[in-house]
PDB file of C-alpha atoms in Angstrom:
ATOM      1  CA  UNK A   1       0.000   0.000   0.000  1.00 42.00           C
ATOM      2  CA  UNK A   2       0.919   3.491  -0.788  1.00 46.00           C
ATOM      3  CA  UNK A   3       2.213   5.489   1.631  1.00 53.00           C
ATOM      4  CA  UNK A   4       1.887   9.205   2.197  1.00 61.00           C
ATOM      5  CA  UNK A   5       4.723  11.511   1.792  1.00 73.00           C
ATOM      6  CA  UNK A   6       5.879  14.929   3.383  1.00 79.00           C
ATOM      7  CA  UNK A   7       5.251  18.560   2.344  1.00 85.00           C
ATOM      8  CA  UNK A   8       5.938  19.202  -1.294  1.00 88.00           C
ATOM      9  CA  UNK A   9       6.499  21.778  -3.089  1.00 91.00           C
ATOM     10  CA  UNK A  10       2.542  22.738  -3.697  1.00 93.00           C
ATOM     11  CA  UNK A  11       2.478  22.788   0.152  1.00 93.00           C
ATOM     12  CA  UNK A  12       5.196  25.599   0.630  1.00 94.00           C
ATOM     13  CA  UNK A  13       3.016  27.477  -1.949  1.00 95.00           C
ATOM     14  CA  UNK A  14       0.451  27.311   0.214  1.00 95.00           C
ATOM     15  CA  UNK A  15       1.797  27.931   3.434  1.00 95.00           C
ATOM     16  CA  UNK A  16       3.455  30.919   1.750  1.00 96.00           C
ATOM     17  CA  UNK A  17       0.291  32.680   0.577  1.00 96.00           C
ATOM     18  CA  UNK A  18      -1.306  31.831   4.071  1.00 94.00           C
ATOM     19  CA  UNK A  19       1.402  33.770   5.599  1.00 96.00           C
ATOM     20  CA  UNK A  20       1.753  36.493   3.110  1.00 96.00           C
ATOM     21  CA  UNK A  21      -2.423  36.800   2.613  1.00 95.00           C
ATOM     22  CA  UNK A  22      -4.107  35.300   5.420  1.00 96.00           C
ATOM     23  CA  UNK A  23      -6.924  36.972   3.617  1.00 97.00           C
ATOM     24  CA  UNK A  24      -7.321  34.856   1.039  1.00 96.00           C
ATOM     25  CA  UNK A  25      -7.962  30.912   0.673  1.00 96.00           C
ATOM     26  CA  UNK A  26      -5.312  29.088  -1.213  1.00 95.00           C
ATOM     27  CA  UNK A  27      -6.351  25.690  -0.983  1.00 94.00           C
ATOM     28  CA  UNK A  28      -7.621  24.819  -4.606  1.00 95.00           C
ATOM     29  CA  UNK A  29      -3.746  25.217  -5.346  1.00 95.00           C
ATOM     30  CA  UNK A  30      -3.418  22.289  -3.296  1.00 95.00           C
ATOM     31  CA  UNK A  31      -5.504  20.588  -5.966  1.00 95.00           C
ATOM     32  CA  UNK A  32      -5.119  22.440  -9.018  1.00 95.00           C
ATOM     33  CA  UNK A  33      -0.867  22.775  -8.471  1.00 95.00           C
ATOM     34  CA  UNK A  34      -0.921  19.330  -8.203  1.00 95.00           C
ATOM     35  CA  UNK A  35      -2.505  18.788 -11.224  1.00 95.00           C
ATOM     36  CA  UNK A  36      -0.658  21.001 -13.135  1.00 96.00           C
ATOM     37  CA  UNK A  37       2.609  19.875 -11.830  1.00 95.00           C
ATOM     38  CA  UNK A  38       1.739  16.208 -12.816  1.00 95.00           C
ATOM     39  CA  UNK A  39       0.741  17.326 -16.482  1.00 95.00           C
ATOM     40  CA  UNK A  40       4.165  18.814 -16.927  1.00 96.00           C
ATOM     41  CA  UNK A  41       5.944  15.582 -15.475  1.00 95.00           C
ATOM     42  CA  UNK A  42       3.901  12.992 -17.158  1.00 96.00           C
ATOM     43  CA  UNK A  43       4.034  14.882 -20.547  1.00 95.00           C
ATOM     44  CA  UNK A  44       6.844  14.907 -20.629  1.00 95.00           C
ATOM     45  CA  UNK A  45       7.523  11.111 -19.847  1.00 97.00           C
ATOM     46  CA  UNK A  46       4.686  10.327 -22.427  1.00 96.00           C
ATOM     47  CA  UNK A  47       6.069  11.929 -25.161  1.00 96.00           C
ATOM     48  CA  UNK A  48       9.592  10.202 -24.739  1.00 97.00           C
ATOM     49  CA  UNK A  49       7.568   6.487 -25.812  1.00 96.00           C
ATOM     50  CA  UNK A  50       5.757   8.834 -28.489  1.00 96.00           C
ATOM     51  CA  UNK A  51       9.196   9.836 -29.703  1.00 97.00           C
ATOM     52  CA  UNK A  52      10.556   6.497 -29.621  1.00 97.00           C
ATOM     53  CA  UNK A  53       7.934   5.406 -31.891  1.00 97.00           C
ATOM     54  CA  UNK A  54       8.799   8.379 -34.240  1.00 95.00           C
ATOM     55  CA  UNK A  55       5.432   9.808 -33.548  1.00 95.00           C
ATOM     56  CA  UNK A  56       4.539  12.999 -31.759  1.00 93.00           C
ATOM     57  CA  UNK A  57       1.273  13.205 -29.467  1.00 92.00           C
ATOM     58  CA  UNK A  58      -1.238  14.461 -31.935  1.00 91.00           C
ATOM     59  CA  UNK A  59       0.463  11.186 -34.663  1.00 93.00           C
ATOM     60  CA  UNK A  60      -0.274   8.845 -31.975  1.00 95.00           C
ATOM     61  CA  UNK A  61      -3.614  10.162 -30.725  1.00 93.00           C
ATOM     62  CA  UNK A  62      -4.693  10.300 -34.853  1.00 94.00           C
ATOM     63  CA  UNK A  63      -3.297   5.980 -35.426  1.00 96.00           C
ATOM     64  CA  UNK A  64      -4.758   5.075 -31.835  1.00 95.00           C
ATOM     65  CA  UNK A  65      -7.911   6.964 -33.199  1.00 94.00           C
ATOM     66  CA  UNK A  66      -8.034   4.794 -36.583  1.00 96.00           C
ATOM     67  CA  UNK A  67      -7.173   1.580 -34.770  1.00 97.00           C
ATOM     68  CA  UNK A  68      -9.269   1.419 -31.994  1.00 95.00           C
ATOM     69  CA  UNK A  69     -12.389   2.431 -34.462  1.00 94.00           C
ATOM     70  CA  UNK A  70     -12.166  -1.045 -35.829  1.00 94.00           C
ATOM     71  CA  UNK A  71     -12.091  -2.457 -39.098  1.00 94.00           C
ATOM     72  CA  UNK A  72     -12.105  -1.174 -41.543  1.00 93.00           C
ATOM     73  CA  UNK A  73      -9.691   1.372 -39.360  1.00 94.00           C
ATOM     74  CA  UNK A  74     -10.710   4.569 -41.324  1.00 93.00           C
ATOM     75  CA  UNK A  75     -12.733   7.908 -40.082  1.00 92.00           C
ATOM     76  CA  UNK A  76     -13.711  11.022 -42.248  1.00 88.00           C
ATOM     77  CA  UNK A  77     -11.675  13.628 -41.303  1.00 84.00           C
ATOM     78  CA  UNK A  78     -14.516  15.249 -39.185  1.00 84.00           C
ATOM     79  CA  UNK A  79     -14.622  12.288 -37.672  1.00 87.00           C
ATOM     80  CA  UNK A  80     -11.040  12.430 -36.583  1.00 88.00           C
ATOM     81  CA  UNK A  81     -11.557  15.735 -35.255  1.00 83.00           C
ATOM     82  CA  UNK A  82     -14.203  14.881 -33.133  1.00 81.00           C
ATOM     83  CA  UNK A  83     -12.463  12.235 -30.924  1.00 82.00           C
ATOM     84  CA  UNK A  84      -9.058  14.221 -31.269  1.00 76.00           C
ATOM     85  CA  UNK A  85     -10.732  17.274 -29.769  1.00 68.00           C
ATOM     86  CA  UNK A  86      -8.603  19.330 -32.337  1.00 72.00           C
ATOM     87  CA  UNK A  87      -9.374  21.607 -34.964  1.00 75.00           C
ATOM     88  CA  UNK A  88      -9.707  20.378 -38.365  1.00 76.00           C
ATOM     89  CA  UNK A  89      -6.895  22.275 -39.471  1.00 81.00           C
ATOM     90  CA  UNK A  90      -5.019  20.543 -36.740  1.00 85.00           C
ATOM     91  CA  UNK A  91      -5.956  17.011 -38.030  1.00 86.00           C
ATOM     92  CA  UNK A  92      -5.148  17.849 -41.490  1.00 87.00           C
ATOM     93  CA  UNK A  93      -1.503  19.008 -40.852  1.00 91.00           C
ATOM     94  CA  UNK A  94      -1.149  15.474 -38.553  1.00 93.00           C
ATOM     95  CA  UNK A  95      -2.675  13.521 -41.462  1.00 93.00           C
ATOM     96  CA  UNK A  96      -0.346  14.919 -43.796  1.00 94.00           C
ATOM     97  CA  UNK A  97       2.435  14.265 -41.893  1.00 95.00           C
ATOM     98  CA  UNK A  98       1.233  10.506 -41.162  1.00 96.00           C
ATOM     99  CA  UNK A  99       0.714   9.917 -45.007  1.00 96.00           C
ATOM    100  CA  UNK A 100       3.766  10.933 -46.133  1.00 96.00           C
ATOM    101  CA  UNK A 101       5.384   8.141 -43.447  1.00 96.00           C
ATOM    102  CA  UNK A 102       3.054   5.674 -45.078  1.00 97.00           C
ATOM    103  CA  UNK A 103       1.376   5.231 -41.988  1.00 98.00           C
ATOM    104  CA  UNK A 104      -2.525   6.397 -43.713  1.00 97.00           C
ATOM    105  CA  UNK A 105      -4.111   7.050 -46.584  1.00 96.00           C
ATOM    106  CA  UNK A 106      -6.210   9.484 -47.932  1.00 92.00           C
ATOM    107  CA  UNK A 107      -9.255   9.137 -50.737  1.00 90.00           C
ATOM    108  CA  UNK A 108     -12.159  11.050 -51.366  1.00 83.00           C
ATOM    109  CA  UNK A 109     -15.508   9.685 -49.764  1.00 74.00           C
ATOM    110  CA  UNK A 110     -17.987   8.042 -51.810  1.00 76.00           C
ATOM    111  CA  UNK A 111     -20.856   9.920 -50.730  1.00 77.00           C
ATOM    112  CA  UNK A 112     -18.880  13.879 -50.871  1.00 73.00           C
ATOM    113  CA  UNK A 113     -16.416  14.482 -53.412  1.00 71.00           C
ATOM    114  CA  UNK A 114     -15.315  17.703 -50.909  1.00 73.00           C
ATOM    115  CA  UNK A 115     -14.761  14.721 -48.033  1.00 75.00           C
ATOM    116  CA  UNK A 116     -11.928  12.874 -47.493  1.00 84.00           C
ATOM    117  CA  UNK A 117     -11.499   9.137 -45.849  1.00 91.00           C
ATOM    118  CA  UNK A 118      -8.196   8.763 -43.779  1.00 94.00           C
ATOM    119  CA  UNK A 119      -7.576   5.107 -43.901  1.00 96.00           C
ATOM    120  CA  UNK A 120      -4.844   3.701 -41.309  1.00 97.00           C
ATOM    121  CA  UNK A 121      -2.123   1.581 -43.875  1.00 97.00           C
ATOM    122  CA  UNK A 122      -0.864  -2.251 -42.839  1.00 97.00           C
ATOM    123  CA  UNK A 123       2.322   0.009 -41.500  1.00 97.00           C
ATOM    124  CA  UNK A 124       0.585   2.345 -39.717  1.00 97.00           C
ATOM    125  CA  UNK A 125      -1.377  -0.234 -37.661  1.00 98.00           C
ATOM    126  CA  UNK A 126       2.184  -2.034 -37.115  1.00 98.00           C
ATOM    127  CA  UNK A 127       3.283   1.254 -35.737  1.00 98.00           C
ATOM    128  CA  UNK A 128       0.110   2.234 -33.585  1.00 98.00           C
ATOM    129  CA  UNK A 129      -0.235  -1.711 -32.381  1.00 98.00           C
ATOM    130  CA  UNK A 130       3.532  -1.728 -30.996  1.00 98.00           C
ATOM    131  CA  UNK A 131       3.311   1.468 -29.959  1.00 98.00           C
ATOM    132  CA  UNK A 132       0.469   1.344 -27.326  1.00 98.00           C
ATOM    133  CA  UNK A 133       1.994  -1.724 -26.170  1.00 98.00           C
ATOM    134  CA  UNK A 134       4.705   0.375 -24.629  1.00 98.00           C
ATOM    135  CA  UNK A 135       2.382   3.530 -24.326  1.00 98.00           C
ATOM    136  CA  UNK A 136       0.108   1.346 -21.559  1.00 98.00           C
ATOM    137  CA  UNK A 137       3.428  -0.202 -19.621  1.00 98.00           C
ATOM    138  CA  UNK A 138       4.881   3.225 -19.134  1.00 98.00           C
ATOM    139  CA  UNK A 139       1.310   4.578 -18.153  1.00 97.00           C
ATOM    140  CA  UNK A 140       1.117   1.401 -15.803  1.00 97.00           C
ATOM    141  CA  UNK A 141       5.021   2.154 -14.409  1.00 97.00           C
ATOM    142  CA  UNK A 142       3.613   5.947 -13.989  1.00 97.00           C
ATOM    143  CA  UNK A 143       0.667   4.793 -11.833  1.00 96.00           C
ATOM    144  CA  UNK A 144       2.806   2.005  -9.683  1.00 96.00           C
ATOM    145  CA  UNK A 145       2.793   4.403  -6.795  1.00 94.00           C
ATOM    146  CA  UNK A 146      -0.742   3.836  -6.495  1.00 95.00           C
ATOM    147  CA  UNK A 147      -2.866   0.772  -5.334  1.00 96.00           C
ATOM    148  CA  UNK A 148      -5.548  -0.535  -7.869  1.00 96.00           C
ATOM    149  CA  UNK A 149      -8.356   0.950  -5.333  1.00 97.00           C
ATOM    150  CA  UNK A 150      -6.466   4.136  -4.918  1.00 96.00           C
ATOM    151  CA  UNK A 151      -6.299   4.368  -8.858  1.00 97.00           C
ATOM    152  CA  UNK A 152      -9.839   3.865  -9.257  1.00 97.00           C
ATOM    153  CA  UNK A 153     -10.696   6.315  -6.708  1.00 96.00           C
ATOM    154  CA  UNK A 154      -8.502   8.894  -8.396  1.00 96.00           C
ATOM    155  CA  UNK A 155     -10.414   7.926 -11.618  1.00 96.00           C
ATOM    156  CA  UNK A 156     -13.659   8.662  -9.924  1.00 96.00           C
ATOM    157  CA  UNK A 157     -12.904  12.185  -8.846  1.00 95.00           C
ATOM    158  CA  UNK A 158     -11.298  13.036 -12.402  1.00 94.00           C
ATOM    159  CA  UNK A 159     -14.222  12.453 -14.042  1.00 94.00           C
ATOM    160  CA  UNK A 160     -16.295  13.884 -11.377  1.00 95.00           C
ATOM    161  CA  UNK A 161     -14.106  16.605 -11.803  1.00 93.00           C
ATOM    162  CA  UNK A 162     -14.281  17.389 -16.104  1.00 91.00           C
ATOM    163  CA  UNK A 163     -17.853  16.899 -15.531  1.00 93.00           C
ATOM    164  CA  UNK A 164     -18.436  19.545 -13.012  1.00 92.00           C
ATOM    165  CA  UNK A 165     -16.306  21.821 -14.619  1.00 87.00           C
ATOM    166  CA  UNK A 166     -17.681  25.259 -15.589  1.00 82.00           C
ATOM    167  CA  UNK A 167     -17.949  25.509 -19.355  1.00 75.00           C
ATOM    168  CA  UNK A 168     -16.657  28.728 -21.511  1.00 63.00           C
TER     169      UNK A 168
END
């Protein structure tokens, strides 16, 4: 079982503003710091399996987009967009980049000569299928700190968390 550990950084933050404005209420930092911090140290480590795949994030979020869509493992590019959460500008420069590795295709759709199919290649699912294999053992290494009950709690309040979110 995990056990807890002493001040950190985000703490001294804390304690600091309590000191210097015992006015105000800095605990969300404790929260919100944290958060941040860990996006910053896991990107980090994520992109170094992306990288040794020769794929940057939005490359590997587009193949593990095709290839966990299922056969036929092709999406219109709106499609792409949609579970990307990019811009379809965004999508087309990653598609671009990902065709001219071989890794998709592109053809127009059968129903709207203005639409275009992005088709992951036999290469490109080689790529994307050896890929998340090491992709879900570093995630798994990143997580070890944590106990399987501790991880799904922390799953729980995530979610609870983007869902209560304010919207723009």
């Amino acid at each position: 079982m995990a056990t807890p550990t002493g001040p950190d950084g985000v703490d001294r933050i804390v304690a600091q503003w309590h000191l210097e404005r015992p006015d105000l209420d800095p605990s969300p930092m404790h929260v919100i710091g944290r958060i941040t911090r860990l996006h910053w140290a896991l990107n980090e480590r994520l992109l170094e399996v992306f990288d040794s795949h020769g794929l940057g994030r939005g490359e590997f979020d587009v193949l593990a987009t095709l290839r966990r869509s299922g056969e036929p493992y092709e999406l219109t590019a709106g499609e792409l967009g949609g579970s990307t959460m990019v811009t379809s500008g965004a999508v087309t420069k990653r598609v671009d980049r990902l065709e001219q590795a071989g890794l998709v295709a592109r053809r127009t759709a059968d129903d709207d000569a203005r639409g275009r199919i992005i088709k992951l290649t036999d290469r490109g699912r080689q790529v994307i299928d050896d890929a998340i294999v090491t992709h879900l053992r570093n995630e798994a290494r990143l997580l070890s700190g944590l106990t399987a009950s501790e991880r799904g709690t922390l799953t729980d309040l995530l979610r609870k968390l983007g869902q209560t979110l304010p919207e723009d």
